[in-house]
Amino acid sequence: MRIVLAGGGTAGHVNPLLATADVLRSRGARITVLGTAEGLEADLVPAAGFDMETIAKVPLPRRPSPALLTLPVRLQRTVEHCRRVLEGADALVGFGGYVSTPAYLAARGAKVPVVVHEQNASPGLANKVGASFADVVALTFDSTPLRCRKGRTVTTGLPLRAAIAHLAADRRDPQRSCSRRAGAAKRLGIDPQARTLLVTGGSLGALHVNEAVTGAAADLPEGVQVVHLTGKGKDGAVREAVEAAGVAERWLVLDYLSTMEDALAVADLAVCRSGAGTVAEMTALGVPCVYVPLAIGNGEQKLNAADHVASGGAILVDDARFTAQVVRERVMPMLVSDDLEEMARASADLGHVDAATELADIVEEVAKEGHR
């Protein structure tokens, strides 16, 4: 079976693509990835051992501009390039981004079966195009307003990288969860028995989140510890604040952690942004969250968190309203509340651990149906 996967630009598109490609490759499929030279896929795809066909980036202008005049010619050239790549393919799987639109159009012309995966709660333009003629549309979130017009729509969750998927499975088994937590705590140098708050703003960190949380550091409840990933170059002020608050011995400050699985293995509550990948990981892992969505785009981060919040497994605080007072009055009490265990169960009930496997199953099914 030969499968072509298209997606790129950001880690949010590339990571689920690679997770799905890994499963398909393990089953013997031959994989080709369509990507652009400018996106993260240019580095991540070859590093993962997959062949990548580089196509021209053809952004669709969202408002009138000179680029709109040349769009038809540029798009047609790229569609033709994609059609050549798709010759002999059994299915195309698109994950959105600039590269997916010409890939979808090429697949329709070549009558190659199409599976669309939408990462966000607010669907992107490329996947709206693909959904209009796809065989299956797979969603990360139930509430995403995207439906397959001719085939079926399913909610698979977001395909997770193997390390996170394995941790998610372990966290759902009490014995394995305890073992993973103990090992991670030992590597981090923290108490495996203490309730643990994870604070992270992603790889770049979130200065405002750092300031709000450390502003309430003096109110850290007894028996509670913090793992705080500040973002590169943002750890100095956090270290000073927790030293001044007298809680440095219970507040692990790291600017970056290459083994993020360790931080997630010990987390009982997380304060974090709500990108689609973060929400998918936290629910799969069964981690209750305080989401502080980054106000970008069309507010997609707030939408991404909506299902988790509605389930009772998370709360959401707008970035502008997230202050030291909010941390003191809402977040700190959660860490010593019996409700945290119920929130963890609600989170796990919502999460999808095997999304990559489920999506690979769908791709194989669609490919086989295309031969009938």
C-alpha angles and dihedrals in degrees: 000000000000117000128186118203123195128193141102151128097101138036087248090068099033101047097057089043091055093045090054093043090053092057093046092048091050087058092054101263120147108235131207121177124206113212145142130253092238101054130082088257089075088072104024100049098054089041088058090053100253129132112246127199109205116220131182117273109244110182115194108233111237092204136025113291140144088264088066090068094060096037098096094054095043092046093048092052091052093045089054090050090052091048090057090052091048094055106123094007119141095206145353121224115196126195099181133254130107094305095057100065097064090039091055092047091048092049092051091052092046093044092237113156113254132213118186123200117195114200102188135060086235107056121229125238095251093054091047086059093047094046091060091073106010122126092223134011114201119198134202093206129038091222096057108123096225124111134180108244100202104020136025137302121218136175110231101157121231119312105246129210111260097253092056094042090053091048091049091054091048093049090058091059112069096213096045091042091055091049093048091048093050093049093047093047091052092052091048093044096236137123111276091203100052123096105256131210116202115205117189137155095186128263092316094044127222114259094196092051090048091052095046095049096045090046086069096040094114088063095057104138120243113265093027127110134190133221104198120189102191103182124253114309093007100091100088098073091043092053091050092049096051091045090053090048091053096237101103092118090062098038117077109199120197127164091206137001120200091193097057088165089074093057091047092047092061099037118118093169131009133206106201149130118274108236111154093255093051093049092047092050095046094050093044088051093044094237117156111227145204101208119205101184120209108239099233137132113350093339093274094154090061090048092048090059096046099093093045091050092046090052091059093245097109145020127218128217121184112243093241091053096045103107138152088262091057090049090049096046103034112017102041094051090052089062093063097035125110086221089076092078091052089049089052091053091048090050093050092047089058097044130096115217099175101043094129091052093045092049091047089052090053092049092051091047093050092047092052092047088053089063095053 
